[in-house]
Amino acid sequence: MSIINDDSKYIANTYARFPLAIVKGKGALAYDEAGKEYIDLGSGIAVNAFGYSDDEWVKAVTGQLSKVQHTSNLYYTEPCTRLAKMLCEKTGAKKVFFGNSGAEANECAIKVARKYAEDKGIEGAKIITLNNSFHGRTLATLAATGQDVFHKSFLPLPDGFLHIDAGDIDAFKALAEKENVAAIMMEMVQGEGGVMPLTEEFVKEVCRIAKEKDILVMVDEVQTGNGRCGSLYAYMNYGITPDVVTTAKGLGGGLPIGCCMMFEKTENVLKSGDHGSTFGGNPIAAAGAVSIIERIDDKLLSEVKEKSEMIFSSLTGAKGVKSVSGQGLMIGIETEKDAGEVIKECMGKGVLVIKAKNKVRLLPPLNIKKEELKKALDIIKSCL
Ligand SMILES: *Cc1c(COP(=O)(O)O)cnc(C)c1O
């Protein structure tokens, strides 16, 4: 109990935490102070891609820990170079910038878009984002986030963002006519917005028009990326080639890392001195990320898809379920009962799930065992 009491006393009260202290875990299983076992279908919000203390990841991280923990970006280190090469070879990106979080990855993308526009002689460049999106909590990424609830109390926010509804191609067309629109940034599946996938039709049409008008397509894969949606990055499900891709959460497998990938059009936008981060590309986080990315292969991705189908077929039409949305192992369940109540009951019965808007959200580890997933789904259904 002292963990929970002291946390409330000494840590800024910005999180509505569940009354649970997790003291250890292995794979998809987590344990509290009393030794109670939970099947964790939240993965630390899509971060623990291979679950808790995964053996290979631990080996990669601890191996690096006893070599070099940090050098600053004044020098080179092997893990961050290796990770960059892997990401570029697997995506077609030309250059990457490493930060430490999703918001930082998006800050980098925003800077890239603004400088790309400036290089073309455009002043006061605008970036289009979608209503109901989530791009982070720093001031610029808050401004990008198309949800007013996150804005209130923090005005003035940085200028330069325009919002349209997901799927509203006419709104995009109208804005694309303006000279100062530099980029559009979007999540392929809106995560915090309620696990809402964009339609292929909308995404493809946006990309077609953007290409015509030289508007950068920037995909926020902070949550959807790194195998979560059944492909290495969710944009690959849509058959598009973006100009910028940002990612974080699952990339580090549990250590803080963010990455902004720049493709052909944007690879040389940032020059020496334009951007930086003391901790960015940290060798321990990068070594962990290498061990994650090298294991997201076709075999793992086909298992992700199989488990996704398991979830959809188990929950679609089940008692108390209004709808199931999402891609891969990023799933939203619209429930007849209040989602908060369902989540609380599941926790009581040993299953950890989280919320997205009014939905119950599932983000299980990519390597969760099918038996564990099945057991957890049965428990969820018993709480609906
Ligand atoms: C979580 C999230 C972010 C913010 O990432 P942080 O690491 O919390 O800064 C940005 N975009 C999306 C889509 C996210 O899900």
XYZ file of C-alpha atoms and ligand atoms in Angstrom:
399
model
C 0.000 0.000 0.000
C 2.845 2.416 0.684
C 3.702 2.533 -3.028
C 0.222 3.810 -3.803
C 0.045 6.222 -0.832
C 3.475 7.729 -1.420
C 2.808 8.047 -5.149
C -0.314 10.105 -4.494
C 1.604 12.203 -1.996
C 4.749 12.933 -4.017
C 3.927 12.577 -7.714
C 2.059 15.266 -9.647
C -1.541 14.258 -9.801
C -1.753 14.085 -13.610
C -2.670 10.402 -13.945
C -5.878 8.669 -12.919
C -4.126 5.460 -11.937
C -5.760 2.137 -11.178
C -5.138 0.945 -7.600
C -2.523 -1.572 -8.715
C 1.248 -1.629 -8.305
C 2.927 -4.013 -10.733
C 6.074 -5.430 -9.169
C 7.152 -7.950 -11.788
C 6.101 -9.599 -15.016
C 7.000 -12.170 -17.643
C 5.575 -12.170 -21.149
C 1.906 -11.199 -21.010
C 1.683 -11.908 -17.271
C 2.007 -9.239 -14.571
C 2.036 -9.645 -10.786
C 1.055 -7.254 -8.012
C 2.527 -6.902 -4.512
C 0.324 -9.674 -3.154
C 1.413 -12.042 -5.931
C -1.896 -11.889 -7.809
C -1.463 -12.724 -11.510
C -2.900 -10.642 -14.348
C -2.976 -11.212 -18.106
C -1.927 -7.781 -19.344
C -3.655 -6.821 -22.604
C -2.453 -3.208 -22.376
C 1.323 -3.762 -22.752
C 2.053 -0.465 -20.992
C 0.017 1.274 -23.749
C 1.490 -0.640 -26.706
C 5.047 -0.295 -25.385
C 6.016 -3.784 -24.186
C 5.878 -5.262 -27.696
C 7.198 -8.620 -26.470
C 5.670 -8.398 -23.011
C 7.453 -8.067 -19.687
C 11.170 -8.844 -19.309
C 11.407 -10.728 -22.589
C 14.612 -12.828 -22.526
C 16.134 -11.664 -25.818
C 15.341 -8.041 -25.147
C 16.811 -8.271 -21.629
C 19.970 -9.811 -23.097
C 20.295 -7.043 -25.698
C 19.724 -4.299 -23.149
C 21.921 -5.670 -20.367
C 24.673 -6.528 -22.850
C 24.792 -2.901 -23.948
C 24.421 -1.641 -20.378
C 27.765 -3.115 -19.408
C 29.500 -1.663 -22.498
C 28.389 1.962 -23.005
C 25.282 3.508 -21.465
C 25.531 6.957 -23.066
C 28.013 9.096 -24.956
C 25.991 12.135 -26.132
C 25.516 12.805 -29.818
C 29.006 14.273 -30.071
C 30.244 10.737 -30.802
C 29.071 7.661 -32.666
C 27.667 4.510 -31.091
C 26.967 1.192 -32.757
C 23.386 0.357 -31.609
C 21.835 3.598 -32.804
C 23.554 3.371 -36.200
C 22.473 -0.237 -36.544
C 18.880 0.577 -35.632
C 18.772 3.461 -38.110
C 20.063 1.216 -40.904
C 17.496 -1.483 -40.078
C 14.608 0.989 -40.043
C 15.651 2.558 -43.348
C 16.149 -0.797 -45.064
C 12.787 -2.097 -43.869
C 10.739 1.011 -44.704
C 12.511 2.788 -47.552
C 13.166 5.818 -45.337
C 16.446 7.590 -46.119
C 17.324 9.150 -42.770
C 16.079 8.950 -39.210
C 16.239 11.234 -36.187
C 16.053 9.688 -32.721
C 14.358 11.298 -29.734
C 12.915 9.800 -26.587
C 9.143 9.776 -26.962
C 6.255 9.940 -29.371
C 5.716 13.638 -28.812
C 9.373 14.333 -29.583
C 9.182 12.274 -32.759
C 6.204 14.385 -33.844
C 7.952 17.638 -32.859
C 10.708 16.613 -35.254
C 8.167 15.910 -38.008
C 6.574 19.329 -37.457
C 9.978 21.003 -37.721
C 10.708 19.040 -40.912
C 7.410 20.188 -42.470
C 8.010 23.819 -41.562
C 11.560 23.844 -42.889
C 10.553 21.969 -46.054
C 8.041 24.762 -46.708
C 10.549 27.475 -45.880
C 13.060 25.949 -48.283
C 10.392 26.361 -50.989
C 9.947 30.023 -50.021
C 6.630 29.539 -48.188
C 6.044 31.612 -45.072
C 3.652 30.764 -42.242
C 3.320 27.139 -43.288
C 0.295 25.199 -42.074
C 0.013 21.545 -41.138
C -3.319 19.744 -41.485
C -4.244 17.199 -38.820
C -7.450 15.277 -38.181
C -10.158 15.882 -35.622
C -10.078 13.223 -32.934
C -6.353 12.662 -33.454
C -3.714 12.429 -30.758
C -0.125 13.535 -31.379
C 1.298 14.231 -27.913
C 1.402 16.541 -24.899
C 4.097 19.076 -25.741
C 2.674 22.423 -26.807
C 3.170 21.942 -30.560
C 1.921 18.347 -30.548
C -1.051 19.450 -28.410
C -1.841 22.041 -31.053
C -1.612 19.285 -33.653
C -3.929 17.066 -31.589
C -7.471 17.526 -32.863
C -9.262 17.221 -29.531
C -10.193 20.373 -27.625
C -10.285 18.600 -24.255
C -6.488 18.468 -24.289
C -6.122 22.148 -25.268
C -8.057 23.885 -22.540
C -5.969 25.666 -19.875
C -2.832 25.712 -22.028
C -3.489 28.526 -24.447
C -1.919 30.090 -26.389
C -0.789 27.070 -28.384
C 1.693 27.324 -31.263
C 0.036 28.484 -34.446
C -0.027 26.718 -37.776
C -2.399 23.760 -37.472
C -5.633 23.196 -39.387
C -8.047 20.399 -38.519
C -10.360 18.401 -40.756
C -12.553 15.370 -40.092
C -11.168 11.923 -40.864
C -12.694 10.837 -44.145
C -13.626 14.355 -45.280
C -11.795 14.409 -48.581
C -13.572 17.593 -49.722
C -12.229 19.486 -46.694
C -8.743 18.259 -47.546
C -9.143 19.249 -51.182
C -10.243 22.757 -50.206
C -7.259 23.283 -47.894
C -4.825 21.721 -50.361
C -5.619 24.585 -52.744
C -3.989 27.042 -50.321
C -0.364 27.823 -51.011
C 0.918 27.629 -47.469
C -0.218 24.094 -46.588
C 3.019 22.200 -46.000
C 1.874 18.824 -44.712
C -0.849 16.559 -43.432
C -0.177 14.458 -40.344
C -2.434 11.515 -39.496
C -2.644 8.223 -37.614
C -3.752 5.300 -39.811
C -5.739 4.048 -36.818
C -6.687 6.803 -34.382
C -5.687 5.281 -31.052
C -6.601 7.675 -28.254
C -9.470 8.802 -30.491
C -11.223 5.448 -29.993
C -9.306 2.916 -32.144
C -10.759 4.225 -35.402
C -9.007 3.119 -38.621
C -8.960 5.528 -41.551
C -10.480 4.153 -44.740
C -8.150 3.103 -47.534
C -10.124 5.279 -49.925
C -9.504 8.432 -47.852
C -5.819 7.709 -47.255
C -5.111 6.937 -50.909
C -6.959 10.019 -52.141
C -5.164 12.244 -49.623
C -1.846 10.859 -50.833
C -2.738 11.365 -54.479
C -3.704 15.009 -53.967
C -0.804 15.661 -51.603
C 1.650 14.381 -54.190
C 0.144 16.638 -56.838
C 0.379 19.698 -54.574
C 3.725 18.819 -52.976
C 2.115 18.540 -49.546
C 4.055 16.213 -47.233
C 2.272 13.099 -45.991
C 3.355 12.478 -42.406
C 2.107 9.344 -40.661
C 2.073 9.188 -36.862
C 2.863 5.544 -36.113
C 3.669 6.122 -32.462
C 0.982 3.641 -31.419
C 0.177 1.767 -34.657
C 3.789 0.998 -35.566
C 6.283 -1.771 -34.923
C 4.051 -4.723 -35.774
C 1.028 -3.564 -33.783
C -1.361 -3.397 -36.772
C -0.222 -6.585 -38.495
C 2.491 -5.043 -40.659
C 5.769 -3.433 -39.586
C 4.101 -0.015 -39.936
C 0.366 0.508 -40.415
C 0.834 2.701 -43.522
C 1.994 -0.510 -45.242
C -1.569 -1.831 -44.884
C -2.690 1.073 -47.080
C -0.182 0.670 -49.912
C 1.169 4.216 -49.613
C 4.651 5.720 -49.335
C 4.688 8.598 -46.848
C 7.243 11.420 -46.712
C 7.672 11.274 -42.942
C 6.839 8.512 -40.432
C 7.087 8.933 -36.675
C 7.142 6.135 -34.159
C 7.888 5.432 -30.503
C 5.890 3.288 -28.032
C 6.570 -0.318 -29.138
C 9.889 0.518 -30.788
C 11.911 0.373 -27.572
C 10.131 -2.657 -26.131
C 9.879 -0.781 -22.822
C 12.684 1.766 -22.959
C 12.083 5.380 -24.017
C 12.861 6.000 -27.665
C 11.181 7.972 -30.424
C 12.029 8.114 -34.090
C 11.221 10.426 -36.983
C 11.880 8.732 -40.326
C 12.424 10.926 -43.323
C 11.854 9.616 -46.841
C 13.169 10.822 -50.204
C 11.580 14.288 -50.236
C 12.561 15.126 -46.689
C 15.869 13.372 -46.114
C 18.013 16.506 -46.446
C 15.676 19.057 -44.872
C 17.317 19.057 -41.452
C 20.885 20.307 -41.479
C 23.616 20.420 -38.846
C 22.342 22.427 -35.874
C 18.665 22.309 -36.900
C 17.606 19.769 -34.296
C 18.997 17.719 -31.442
C 18.401 15.763 -28.246
C 20.845 14.933 -25.452
C 19.386 11.481 -24.855
C 18.259 10.843 -28.447
C 19.592 7.587 -29.872
C 20.677 6.383 -26.440
C 22.629 3.133 -26.989
C 20.722 1.091 -24.402
C 17.305 2.069 -25.759
C 18.625 1.523 -29.302
C 20.031 -1.937 -28.463
C 16.622 -2.878 -27.047
C 14.913 -1.530 -30.166
C 17.218 -3.526 -32.469
C 16.170 -6.717 -30.672
C 12.505 -5.770 -31.211
C 12.711 -4.703 -34.865
C 14.803 -7.684 -35.985
C 12.115 -10.051 -34.657
C 9.145 -8.363 -36.343
C 9.307 -10.673 -39.362
C 6.649 -12.256 -41.598
C 6.177 -15.144 -39.187
C 5.482 -12.871 -36.222
C 3.237 -10.616 -38.313
C 1.157 -13.547 -39.525
C 0.721 -14.602 -35.873
C -0.376 -11.053 -35.052
C -2.996 -11.325 -37.806
C -4.166 -14.750 -36.587
C -4.556 -13.469 -33.040
C -6.351 -10.396 -34.383
C -8.865 -12.655 -36.120
C -9.247 -14.639 -32.907
C -10.203 -11.438 -31.060
C -12.575 -10.189 -33.751
C -14.381 -13.515 -34.083
C -14.582 -14.026 -30.318
C -16.021 -10.564 -29.601
C -18.025 -9.602 -32.680
C -21.690 -10.194 -31.882
C -20.902 -11.370 -28.331
C -23.341 -10.458 -25.578
C -22.806 -6.854 -24.444
C -20.651 -5.907 -27.458
C -21.921 -3.141 -29.739
C -18.962 -3.119 -32.134
C -15.325 -4.103 -32.514
C -12.866 -1.870 -34.374
C -9.156 -1.737 -35.097
C -6.342 -3.479 -36.929
C -3.979 -6.249 -35.864
C -3.534 -6.254 -32.104
C -4.905 -2.736 -31.657
C -8.574 -3.271 -30.890
C -11.432 -1.159 -29.559
C -14.568 -2.718 -28.085
C -17.711 -0.616 -27.898
C -19.620 -2.083 -24.968
C -23.210 -1.785 -23.827
C -21.977 -1.400 -20.265
C -19.800 1.588 -19.274
C -16.236 0.857 -20.441
C -14.777 2.004 -17.112
C -16.929 -0.536 -15.267
C -15.873 -3.326 -17.628
C -12.206 -2.455 -17.139
C -12.568 -2.485 -13.343
C -14.339 -5.846 -13.371
C -11.738 -7.347 -15.698
C -9.004 -6.195 -13.347
C -10.758 -7.891 -10.452
C -10.782 -11.104 -12.470
C -7.113 -10.839 -13.454
C -7.170 -9.185 -16.895
C -5.709 -5.738 -17.572
C -7.341 -3.742 -20.372
C -7.400 0.011 -20.962
C -9.720 2.676 -22.305
C -9.905 4.725 -25.508
C -12.702 7.286 -25.431
C -15.835 5.240 -24.583
C -14.269 1.940 -25.647
C -12.370 -0.872 -24.004
C -8.989 -1.006 -25.753
C -6.811 -4.093 -26.215
C -3.100 -3.781 -27.038
C -1.727 -7.206 -26.080
C 1.947 -8.078 -26.460
C 2.601 -9.202 -30.059
C 3.902 -12.561 -28.810
C 1.068 -13.289 -26.358
C 0.335 -17.017 -26.208
C -2.953 -18.021 -27.826
C -4.059 -19.841 -24.634
C -3.479 -16.664 -22.626
C -5.372 -14.571 -25.152
C -8.273 -17.021 -25.200
C -8.451 -17.120 -21.408
C -8.381 -13.303 -21.257
C -11.133 -12.997 -23.904
C -13.360 -15.390 -21.943
C -12.863 -13.278 -18.823
C -13.592 -10.046 -20.747
C -16.810 -11.576 -22.112
C -17.833 -12.592 -18.595
C -17.583 -8.904 -17.617
C -19.744 -7.561 -20.429
C 1.097 7.986 -27.361
C 1.021 8.738 -28.613
C 1.775 9.905 -28.808
C 2.609 10.526 -27.722
O 3.680 9.717 -27.324
P 4.459 10.041 -25.961
O 5.560 9.021 -25.944
O 3.492 9.880 -24.834
O 4.966 11.420 -26.077
C 1.729 10.515 -30.058
N 0.971 10.009 -31.048
C 0.233 8.892 -30.885
C -0.569 8.379 -32.036
C 0.214 8.227 -29.673
O -0.554 7.141 -29.508
